[in-house]
Structures are given as C-alpha cells and as structure tokens.
CSV table of C-alpha atoms and ligand atoms in Angstrom, one decimal:
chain,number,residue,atom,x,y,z
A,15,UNK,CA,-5.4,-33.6,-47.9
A,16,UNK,CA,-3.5,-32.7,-44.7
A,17,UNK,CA,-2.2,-29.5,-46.7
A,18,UNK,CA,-5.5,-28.5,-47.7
A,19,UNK,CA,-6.5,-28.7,-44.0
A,20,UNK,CA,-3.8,-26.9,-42.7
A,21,UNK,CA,-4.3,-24.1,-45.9
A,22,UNK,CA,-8.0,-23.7,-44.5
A,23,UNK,CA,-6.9,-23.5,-40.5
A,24,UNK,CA,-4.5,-20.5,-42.1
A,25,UNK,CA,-7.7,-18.7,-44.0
A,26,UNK,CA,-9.4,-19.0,-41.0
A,27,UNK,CA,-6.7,-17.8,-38.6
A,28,UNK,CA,-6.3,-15.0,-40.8
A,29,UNK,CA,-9.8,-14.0,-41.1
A,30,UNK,CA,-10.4,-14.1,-37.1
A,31,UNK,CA,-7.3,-11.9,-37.0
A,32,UNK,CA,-8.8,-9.3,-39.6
A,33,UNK,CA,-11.8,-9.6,-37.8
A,34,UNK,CA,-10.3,-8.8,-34.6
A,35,UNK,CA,-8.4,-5.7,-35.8
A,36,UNK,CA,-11.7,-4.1,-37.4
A,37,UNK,CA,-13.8,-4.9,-34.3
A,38,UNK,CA,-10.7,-2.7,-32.4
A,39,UNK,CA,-10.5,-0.4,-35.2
A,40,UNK,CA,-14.2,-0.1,-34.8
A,41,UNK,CA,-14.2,-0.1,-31.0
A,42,UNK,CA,-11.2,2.4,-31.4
A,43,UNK,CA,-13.1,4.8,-33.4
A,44,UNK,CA,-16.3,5.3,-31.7
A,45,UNK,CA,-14.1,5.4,-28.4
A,46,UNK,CA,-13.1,8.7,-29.1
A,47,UNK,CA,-16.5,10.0,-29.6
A,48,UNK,CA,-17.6,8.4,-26.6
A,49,UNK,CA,-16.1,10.6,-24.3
A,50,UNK,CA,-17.3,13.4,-25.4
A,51,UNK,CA,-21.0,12.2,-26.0
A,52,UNK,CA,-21.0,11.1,-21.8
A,53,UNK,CA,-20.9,7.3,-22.9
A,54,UNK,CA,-17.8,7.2,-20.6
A,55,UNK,CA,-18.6,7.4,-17.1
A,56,UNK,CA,-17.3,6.5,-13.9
A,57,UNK,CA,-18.6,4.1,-11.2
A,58,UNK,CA,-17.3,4.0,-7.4
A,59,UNK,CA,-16.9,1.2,-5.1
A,60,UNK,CA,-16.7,1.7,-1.4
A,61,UNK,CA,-13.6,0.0,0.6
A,62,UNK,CA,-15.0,-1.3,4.1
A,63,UNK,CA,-12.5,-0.7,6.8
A,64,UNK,CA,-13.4,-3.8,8.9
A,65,UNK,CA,-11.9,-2.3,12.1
A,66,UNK,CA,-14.4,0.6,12.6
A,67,UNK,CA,-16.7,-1.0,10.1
A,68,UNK,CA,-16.9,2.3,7.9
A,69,UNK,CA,-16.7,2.5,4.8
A,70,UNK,CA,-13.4,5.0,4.4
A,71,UNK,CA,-12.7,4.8,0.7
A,72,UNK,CA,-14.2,4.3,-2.9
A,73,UNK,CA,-12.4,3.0,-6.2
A,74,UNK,CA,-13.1,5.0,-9.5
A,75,UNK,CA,-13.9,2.0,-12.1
A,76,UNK,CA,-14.3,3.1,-15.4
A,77,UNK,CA,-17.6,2.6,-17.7
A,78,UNK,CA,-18.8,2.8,-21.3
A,79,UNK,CA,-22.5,2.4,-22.0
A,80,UNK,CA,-22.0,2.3,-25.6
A,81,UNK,CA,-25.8,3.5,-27.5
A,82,UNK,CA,-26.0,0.4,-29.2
A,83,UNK,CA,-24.0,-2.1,-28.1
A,84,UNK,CA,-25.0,-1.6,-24.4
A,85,UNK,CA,-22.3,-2.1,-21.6
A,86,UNK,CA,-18.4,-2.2,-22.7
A,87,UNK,CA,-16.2,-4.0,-20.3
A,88,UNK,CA,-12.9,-1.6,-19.2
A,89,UNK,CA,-11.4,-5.2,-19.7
A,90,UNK,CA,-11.9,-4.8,-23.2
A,91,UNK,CA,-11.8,-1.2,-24.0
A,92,UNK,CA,-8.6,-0.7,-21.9
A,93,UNK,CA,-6.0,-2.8,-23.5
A,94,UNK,CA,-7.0,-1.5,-26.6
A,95,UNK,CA,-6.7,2.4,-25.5
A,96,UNK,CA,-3.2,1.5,-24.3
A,97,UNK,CA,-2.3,0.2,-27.5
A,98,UNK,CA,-3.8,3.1,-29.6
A,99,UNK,CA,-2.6,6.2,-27.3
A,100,UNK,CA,-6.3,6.9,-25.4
A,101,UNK,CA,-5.0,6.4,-22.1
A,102,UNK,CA,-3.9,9.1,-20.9
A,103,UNK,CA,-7.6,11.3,-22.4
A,104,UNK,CA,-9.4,8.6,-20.5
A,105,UNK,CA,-7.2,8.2,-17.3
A,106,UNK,CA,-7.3,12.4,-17.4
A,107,UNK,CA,-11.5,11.9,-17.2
A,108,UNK,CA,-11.3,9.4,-14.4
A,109,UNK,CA,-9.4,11.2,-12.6
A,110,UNK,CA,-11.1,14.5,-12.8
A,111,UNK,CA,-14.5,13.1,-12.0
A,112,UNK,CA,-12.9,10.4,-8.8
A,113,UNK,CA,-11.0,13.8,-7.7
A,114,UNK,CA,-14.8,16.3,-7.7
A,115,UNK,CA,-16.2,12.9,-6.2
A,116,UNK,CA,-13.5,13.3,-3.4
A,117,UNK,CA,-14.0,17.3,-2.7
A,118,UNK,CA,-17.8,16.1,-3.0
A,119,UNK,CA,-17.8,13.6,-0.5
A,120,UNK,CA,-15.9,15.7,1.9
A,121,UNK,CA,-18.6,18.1,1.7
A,122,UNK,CA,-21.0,16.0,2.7
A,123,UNK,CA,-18.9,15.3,5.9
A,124,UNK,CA,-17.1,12.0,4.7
A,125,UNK,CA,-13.4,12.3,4.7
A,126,UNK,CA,-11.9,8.9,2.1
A,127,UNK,CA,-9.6,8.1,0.4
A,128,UNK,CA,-10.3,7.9,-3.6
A,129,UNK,CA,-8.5,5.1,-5.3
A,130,UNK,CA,-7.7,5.5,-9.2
A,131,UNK,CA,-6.5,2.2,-11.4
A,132,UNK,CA,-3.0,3.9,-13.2
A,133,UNK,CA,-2.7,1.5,-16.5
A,134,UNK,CA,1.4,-0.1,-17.1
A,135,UNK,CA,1.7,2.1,-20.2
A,136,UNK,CA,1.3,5.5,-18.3
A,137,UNK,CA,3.6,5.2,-15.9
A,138,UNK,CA,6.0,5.1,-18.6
A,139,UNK,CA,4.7,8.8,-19.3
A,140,UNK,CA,6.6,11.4,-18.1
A,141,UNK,CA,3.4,14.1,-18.1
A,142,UNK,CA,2.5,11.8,-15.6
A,143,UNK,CA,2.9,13.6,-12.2
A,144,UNK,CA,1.9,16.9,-14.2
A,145,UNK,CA,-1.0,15.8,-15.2
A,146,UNK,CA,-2.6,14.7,-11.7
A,147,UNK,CA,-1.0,17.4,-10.0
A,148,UNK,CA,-3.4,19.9,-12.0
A,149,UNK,CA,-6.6,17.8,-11.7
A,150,UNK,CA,-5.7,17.5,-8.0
A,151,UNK,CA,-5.3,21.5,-7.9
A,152,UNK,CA,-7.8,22.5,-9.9
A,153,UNK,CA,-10.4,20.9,-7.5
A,154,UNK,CA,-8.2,21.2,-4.1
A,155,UNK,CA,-7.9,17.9,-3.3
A,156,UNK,CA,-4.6,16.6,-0.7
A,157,UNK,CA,-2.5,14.1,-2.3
A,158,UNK,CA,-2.5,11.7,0.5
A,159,UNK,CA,-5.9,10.9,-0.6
A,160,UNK,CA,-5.4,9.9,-3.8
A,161,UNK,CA,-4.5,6.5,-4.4
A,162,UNK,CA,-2.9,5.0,-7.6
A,163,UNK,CA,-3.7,1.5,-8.1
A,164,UNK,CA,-0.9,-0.2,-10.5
A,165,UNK,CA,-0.8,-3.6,-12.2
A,166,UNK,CA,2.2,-3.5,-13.8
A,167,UNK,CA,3.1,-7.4,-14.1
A,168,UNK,CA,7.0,-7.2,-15.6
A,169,UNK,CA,9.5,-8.2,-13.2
A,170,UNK,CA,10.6,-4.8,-11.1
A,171,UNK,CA,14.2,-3.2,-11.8
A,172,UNK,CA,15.0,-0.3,-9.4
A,173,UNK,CA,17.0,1.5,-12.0
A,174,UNK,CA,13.8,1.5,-14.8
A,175,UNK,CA,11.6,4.3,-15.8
A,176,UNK,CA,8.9,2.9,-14.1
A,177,UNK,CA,10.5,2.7,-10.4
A,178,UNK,CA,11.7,6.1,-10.7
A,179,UNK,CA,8.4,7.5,-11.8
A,180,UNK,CA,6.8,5.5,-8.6
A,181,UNK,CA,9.3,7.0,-6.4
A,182,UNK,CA,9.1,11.0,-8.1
A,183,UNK,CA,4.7,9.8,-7.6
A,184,UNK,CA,4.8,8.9,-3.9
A,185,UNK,CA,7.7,11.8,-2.9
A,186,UNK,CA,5.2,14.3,-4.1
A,187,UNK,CA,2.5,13.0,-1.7
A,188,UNK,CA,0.3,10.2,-3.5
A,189,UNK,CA,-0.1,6.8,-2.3
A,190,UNK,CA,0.3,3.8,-4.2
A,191,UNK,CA,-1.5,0.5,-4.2
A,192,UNK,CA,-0.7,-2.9,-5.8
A,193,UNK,CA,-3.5,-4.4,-7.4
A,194,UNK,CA,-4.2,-8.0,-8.0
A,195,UNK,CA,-1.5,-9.0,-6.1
A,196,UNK,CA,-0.8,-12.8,-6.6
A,197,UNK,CA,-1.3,-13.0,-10.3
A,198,UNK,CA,1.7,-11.8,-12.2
A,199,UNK,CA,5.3,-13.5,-11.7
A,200,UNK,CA,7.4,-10.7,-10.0
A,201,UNK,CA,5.1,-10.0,-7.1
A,202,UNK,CA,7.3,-10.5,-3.9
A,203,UNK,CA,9.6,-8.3,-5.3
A,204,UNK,CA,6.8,-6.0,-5.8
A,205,UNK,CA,6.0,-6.1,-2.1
A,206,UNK,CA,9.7,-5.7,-0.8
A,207,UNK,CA,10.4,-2.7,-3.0
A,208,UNK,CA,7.6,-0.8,-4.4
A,209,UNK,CA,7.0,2.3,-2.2
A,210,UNK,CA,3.4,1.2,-2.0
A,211,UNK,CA,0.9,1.5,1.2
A,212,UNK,CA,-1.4,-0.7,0.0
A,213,UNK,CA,-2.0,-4.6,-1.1
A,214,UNK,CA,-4.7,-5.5,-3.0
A,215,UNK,CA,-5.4,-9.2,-2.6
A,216,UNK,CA,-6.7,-10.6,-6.1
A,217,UNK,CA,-9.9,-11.4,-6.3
A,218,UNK,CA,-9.3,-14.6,-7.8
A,219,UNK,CA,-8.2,-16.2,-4.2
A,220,UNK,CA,-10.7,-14.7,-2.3
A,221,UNK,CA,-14.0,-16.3,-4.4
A,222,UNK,CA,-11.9,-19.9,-3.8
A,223,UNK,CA,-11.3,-19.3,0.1
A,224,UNK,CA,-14.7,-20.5,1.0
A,225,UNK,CA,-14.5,-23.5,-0.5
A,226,UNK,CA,-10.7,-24.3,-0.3
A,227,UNK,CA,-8.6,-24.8,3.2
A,228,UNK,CA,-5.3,-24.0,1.0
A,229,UNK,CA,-6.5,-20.8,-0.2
A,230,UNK,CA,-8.0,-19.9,3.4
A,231,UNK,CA,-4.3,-20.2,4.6
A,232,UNK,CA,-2.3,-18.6,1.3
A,233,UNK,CA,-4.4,-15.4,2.1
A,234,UNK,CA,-3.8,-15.8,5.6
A,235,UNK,CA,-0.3,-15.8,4.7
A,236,UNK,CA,0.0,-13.1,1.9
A,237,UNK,CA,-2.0,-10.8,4.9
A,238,UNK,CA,0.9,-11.8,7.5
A,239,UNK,CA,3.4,-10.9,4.7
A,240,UNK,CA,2.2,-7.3,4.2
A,241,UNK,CA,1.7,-6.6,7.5
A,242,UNK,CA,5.0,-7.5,8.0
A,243,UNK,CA,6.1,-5.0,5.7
A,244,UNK,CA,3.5,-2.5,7.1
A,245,UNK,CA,1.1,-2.5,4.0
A,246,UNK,CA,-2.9,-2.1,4.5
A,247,UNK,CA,-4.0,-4.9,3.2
A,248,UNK,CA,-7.0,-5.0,0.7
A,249,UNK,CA,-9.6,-7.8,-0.4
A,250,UNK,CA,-11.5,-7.6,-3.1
A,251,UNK,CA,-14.0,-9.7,-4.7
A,252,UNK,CA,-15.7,-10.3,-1.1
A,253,UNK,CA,-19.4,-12.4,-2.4
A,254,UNK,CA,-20.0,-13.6,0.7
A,255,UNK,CA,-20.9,-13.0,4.6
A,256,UNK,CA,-18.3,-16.1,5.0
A,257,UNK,CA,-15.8,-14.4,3.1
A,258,UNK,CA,-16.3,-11.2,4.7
A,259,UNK,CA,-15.8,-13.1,8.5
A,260,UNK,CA,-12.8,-15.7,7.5
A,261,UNK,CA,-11.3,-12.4,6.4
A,262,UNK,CA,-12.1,-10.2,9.2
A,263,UNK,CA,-10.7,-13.1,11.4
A,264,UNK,CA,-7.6,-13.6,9.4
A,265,UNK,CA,-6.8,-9.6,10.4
A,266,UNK,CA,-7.7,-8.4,6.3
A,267,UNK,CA,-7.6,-4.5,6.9
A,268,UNK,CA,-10.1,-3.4,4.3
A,269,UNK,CA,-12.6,-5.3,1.9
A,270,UNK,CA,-14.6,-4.4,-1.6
A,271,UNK,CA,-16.7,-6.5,-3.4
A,272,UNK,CA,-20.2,-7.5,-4.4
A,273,UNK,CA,-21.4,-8.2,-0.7
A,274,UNK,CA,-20.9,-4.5,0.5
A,275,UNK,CA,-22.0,-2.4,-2.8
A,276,UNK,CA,-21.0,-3.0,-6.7
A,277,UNK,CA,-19.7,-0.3,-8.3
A,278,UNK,CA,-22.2,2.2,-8.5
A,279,UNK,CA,-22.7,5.8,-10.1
A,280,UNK,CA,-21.5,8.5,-7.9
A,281,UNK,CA,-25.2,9.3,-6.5
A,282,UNK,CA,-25.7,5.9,-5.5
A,283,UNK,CA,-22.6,5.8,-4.0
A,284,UNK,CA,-23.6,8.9,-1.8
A,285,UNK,CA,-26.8,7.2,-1.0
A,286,UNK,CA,-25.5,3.9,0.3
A,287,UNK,CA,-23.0,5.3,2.3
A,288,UNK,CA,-25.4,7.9,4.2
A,289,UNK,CA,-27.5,5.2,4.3
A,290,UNK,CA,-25.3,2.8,6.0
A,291,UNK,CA,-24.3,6.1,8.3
A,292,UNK,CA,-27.8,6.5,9.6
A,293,UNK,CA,-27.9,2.7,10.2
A,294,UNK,CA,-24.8,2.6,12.5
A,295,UNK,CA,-26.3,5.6,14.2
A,296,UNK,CA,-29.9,3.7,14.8
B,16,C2E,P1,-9.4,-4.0,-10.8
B,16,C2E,O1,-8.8,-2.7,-10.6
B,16,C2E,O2,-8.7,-5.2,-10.2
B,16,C2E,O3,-10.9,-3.9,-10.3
B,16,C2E,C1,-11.7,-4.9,-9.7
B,16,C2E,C2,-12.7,-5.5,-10.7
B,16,C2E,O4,-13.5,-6.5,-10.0
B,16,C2E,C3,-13.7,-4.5,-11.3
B,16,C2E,O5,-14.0,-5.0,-12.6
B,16,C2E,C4,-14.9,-4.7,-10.3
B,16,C2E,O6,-16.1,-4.3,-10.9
B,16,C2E,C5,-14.8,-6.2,-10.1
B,16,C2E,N1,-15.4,-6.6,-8.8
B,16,C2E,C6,-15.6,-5.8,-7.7
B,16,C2E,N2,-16.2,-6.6,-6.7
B,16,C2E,C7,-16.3,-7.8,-7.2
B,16,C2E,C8,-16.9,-9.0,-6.7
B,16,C2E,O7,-17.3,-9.1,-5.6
B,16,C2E,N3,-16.9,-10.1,-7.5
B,16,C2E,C9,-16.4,-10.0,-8.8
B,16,C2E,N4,-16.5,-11.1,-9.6
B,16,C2E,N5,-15.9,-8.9,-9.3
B,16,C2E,C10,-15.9,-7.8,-8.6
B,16,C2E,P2,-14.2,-3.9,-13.8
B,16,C2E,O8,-14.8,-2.7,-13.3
B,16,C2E,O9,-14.8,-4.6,-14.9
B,16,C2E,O10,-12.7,-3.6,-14.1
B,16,C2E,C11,-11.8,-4.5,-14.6
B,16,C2E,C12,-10.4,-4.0,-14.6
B,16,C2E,O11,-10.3,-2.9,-15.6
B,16,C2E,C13,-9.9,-3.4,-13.3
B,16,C2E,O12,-9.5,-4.4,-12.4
B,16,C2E,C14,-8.8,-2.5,-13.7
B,16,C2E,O13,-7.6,-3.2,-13.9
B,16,C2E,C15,-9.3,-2.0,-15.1
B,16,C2E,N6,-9.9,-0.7,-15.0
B,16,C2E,C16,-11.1,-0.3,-14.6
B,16,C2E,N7,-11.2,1.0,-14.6
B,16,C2E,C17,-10.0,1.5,-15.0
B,16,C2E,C18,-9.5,2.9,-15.3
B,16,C2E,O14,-10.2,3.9,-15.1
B,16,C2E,N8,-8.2,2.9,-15.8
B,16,C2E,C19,-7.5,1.8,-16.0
B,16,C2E,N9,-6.2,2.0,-16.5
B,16,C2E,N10,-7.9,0.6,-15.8
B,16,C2E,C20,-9.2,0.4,-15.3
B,17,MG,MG1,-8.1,-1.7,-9.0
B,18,MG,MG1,-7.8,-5.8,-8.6
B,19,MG,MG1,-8.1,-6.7,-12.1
C-alpha cells in the first residue's frame, strides 16, 4: 500500500512539473509578443534623498499587463526570461525607455539619477557595456546617471567574469548599486569589494524595524557599515511615517517605498514629483 502511495506522490510530482513547464512555455511564448504589442511597460519609483527632502532619483521597474491574464509579476516573468535568452530584448526596452525618462526629466528642470535592475545572467554578457553605451548615446544621457542595480547572490571571486565586467561597467562611467543587500550569503564581501556606490537595504528588514528592536539596530548597523566604506545607503520598502523617521534618525541616506509613491507610469511619475515641488515651494 505504501508503494502505491509513493507511485501516486511520483504521478503527481510529475504532473505539477509538466504543468509548470507548459505554464513557462506558455508564459514564454506570449512574452515575446508582448513587447511588441506595448504589454511591456515600465513603471518608475522615486528615491527620497532625506537630507534635502527631494526626491533625486527614480528606479525603472519593469511591467506586463498581459490582455487576459491581467498584471504579470517581473518576479515571475523574469527568472523565466533569463532561463530562455529574453533578457537581454527586455533589459534593452528598460533601458531605452528609463534612459528618454532621464533626458525627459531633465527637461523638465529635474536633474536624477535613473536606476536600472541588471539581472545575474547579463552580466555574464559580454555585449553588455555595448549595448548601454548605445542606448545611453542615442538619447545623450551622462553615465554617471545611470545606475545598475545587481543581485547577483553567488559568492564574489575577483578573478570571475562577472567582477571584471563590474569593473570594465563602472571605469566607463556607470554607477553600480547592490540590491537587496542582506539576503544572499556572500554579502560582506559584496560590500568590501564590489566597486559599487550604492547599498540597497532589503526591504525585508525594513517592514520588521517597526516592530522589532533587533532589526531597528541590524539596519542601524548595516547603515554604519556602508558609510564606513563610503556607500549611499538606500532603504526600500519604507510603509510607514515611523519607518521613514527611525530611518531618517539612524542617518539612512535615501528611501523608496509605498509611503513616498509606488511605482508609477512615467506621467505619474512627472506629476507627483512637480507636485511635491510646488508643495515645498508653498
Ligand atoms: P527590486 O529591484 O528589489 O525592487 C523592489 C521591489 O519592491 C519592486 O517589486 C517594488 O515594486 C517593490 N516595492 C517598492 N516599494 C515597496 C514597499 O513599500 N513595500 C513592498 N512590499 N514592496 C515595495 P517589483 O516591481 O515586483 O519587482 C520585483 C523584482 O523584480 C525587483 O526587485 C527586481 O529584482 C526585479 N525586476 C523588476 N524590474 C526588472 C527589470 O527591468 N529587469 C530585471 N532584470 N529585474 C527586474
Ligand atoms: Mg532594484
Ligand atoms: Mg531590492
Ligand atoms: Mg528584490
């Protein structure tokens, strides 16, 4: 009877793994139609600077309003366009839309930064640099204003593909940021090699500091350790006004989340920061 059991857990195993694979085949296919039907598009989030109390950057964050099946998740959709070879079609649109934003935004008078999440798998591709170069030309954007987020979680070795393709990214002008940072398992190392500007304190110990002294004092710390090594630091997922304040007192540089704007299509975007503009003025 227990062989029977175990027999029926394999069927079903089996059949929730062909499931899966069609749902990504599926997924897969009517991904590469959605880019060109405009299903694809890209929100922006603004970074607070909580010094000046401006809002000095945005983050591109990738969308997919699929016609029937509504919303698509990038957490879903992205994984699945690293595994099949999209990545590099949709970081190209991303980029080329949070690049016009950029040259946009300056033309409205508001000079920030534009950041851009850079998936594990690309920085592994050598038309890398090549690629962002051209978008940044094409539209006559500065490097220094573009800043690569990166997530890459395997521990770093200074002699790997990746490190030299950070290194060849920030020489030719770019910034770099490290997202998430305190998830992942080679994250100190991270901090005291990466050539990055920027730490991006996970969201996951920010929604907890409210509620838990121990967190309140592991961000206080991760803060003191990046401003030790003279990194901005970044907090995102801020929900709350306390959040916002225990984080402004703790020294947090910059700040993103849910409290100041979700991410927002780009003429929202415009709107809430001119909006927040005449405010400061009034
Ligand atoms: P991430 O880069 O760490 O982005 C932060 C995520 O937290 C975003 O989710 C954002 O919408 C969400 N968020 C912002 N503020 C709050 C808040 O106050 N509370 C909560 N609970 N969440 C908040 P999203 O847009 O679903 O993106 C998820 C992840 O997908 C991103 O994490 C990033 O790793 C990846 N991703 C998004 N766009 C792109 C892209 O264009 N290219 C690549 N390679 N990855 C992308
Ligand atoms: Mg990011
Ligand atoms: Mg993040
Ligand atoms: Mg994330």
């Amino acid at each position: 009877a227990e062989e029977a059991v175990r027999s029926d857990e394999l069927v079903f195993q089996h059949d929730a793994r062909k499931h899966e694979a069609q749902w990504e085949i599926s997924l897969l296919t009517s991904l590469d139609r959605a880019i060109d039907n405009g299903e694809v598009w890209v929100a922006y989030q603004p970074k607070l600077d909580l010094v000046s109390n401006r809002i000095t950057g945005a983050e591109a964050l990738v969308r997919w309003t699929h016609p029937e099946r509504g919303p698509i998740g990038p957490d879903k959709f992205i994984r699945i366009a690293e595994e099949f070879h999209r990545i590099e079609r949709i970081t190209r649109f991303v980029l080329n839309d949070a690049v016009r934003a950029a040259v946009e935004l300056e033309r409205e008078g508001y000079e920030m930064t534009m950041s851009v999440n850079i998936a594990a798998q690309l920085l592994r591709n050598p038309a890398l640099p090549g690629m962002i170069a051209e978008i940044l030309a094409a539209h006559g954007l500065s490097p220094n204003r573009l800043i690569l987020e990166i997530t890459e979680t395997d521990r770093l070795d200074r002699s790997s593909k990746t490190f030299q393709m950070l290194q060849r990214l920030v020489q030719s002008g770019l910034r770099l940021s490290i997202d998430d940072f305190g998830t992942g398992n080679a994250t100190i190392d991270y901090l005291r090699y990466l050539p990055a500007s920027e730490v991006k304190i996970d969201k996951s110990f920010i929604s907890t500091m409210d509620s838990s002294e121990a967190d309140l004092r592991l961000v206080q710390s991760i803060i003191e350790m990046a401003h030790s090594l003279d990194r901005v630091v970044v907090a995102e997922g801020v929900e709350t006004l306390k959040n916002l304040e225990a984080l402004t007192r703790l020294g947090c540089d910059l700040v993103q989340g849910y409290h100041i704007s979700r991410p927002v299509p780009y003429r929202d975007f415009l709107s809430f920061v001119s909006g927040r503009r005449a405010r400061l003025i009034s």
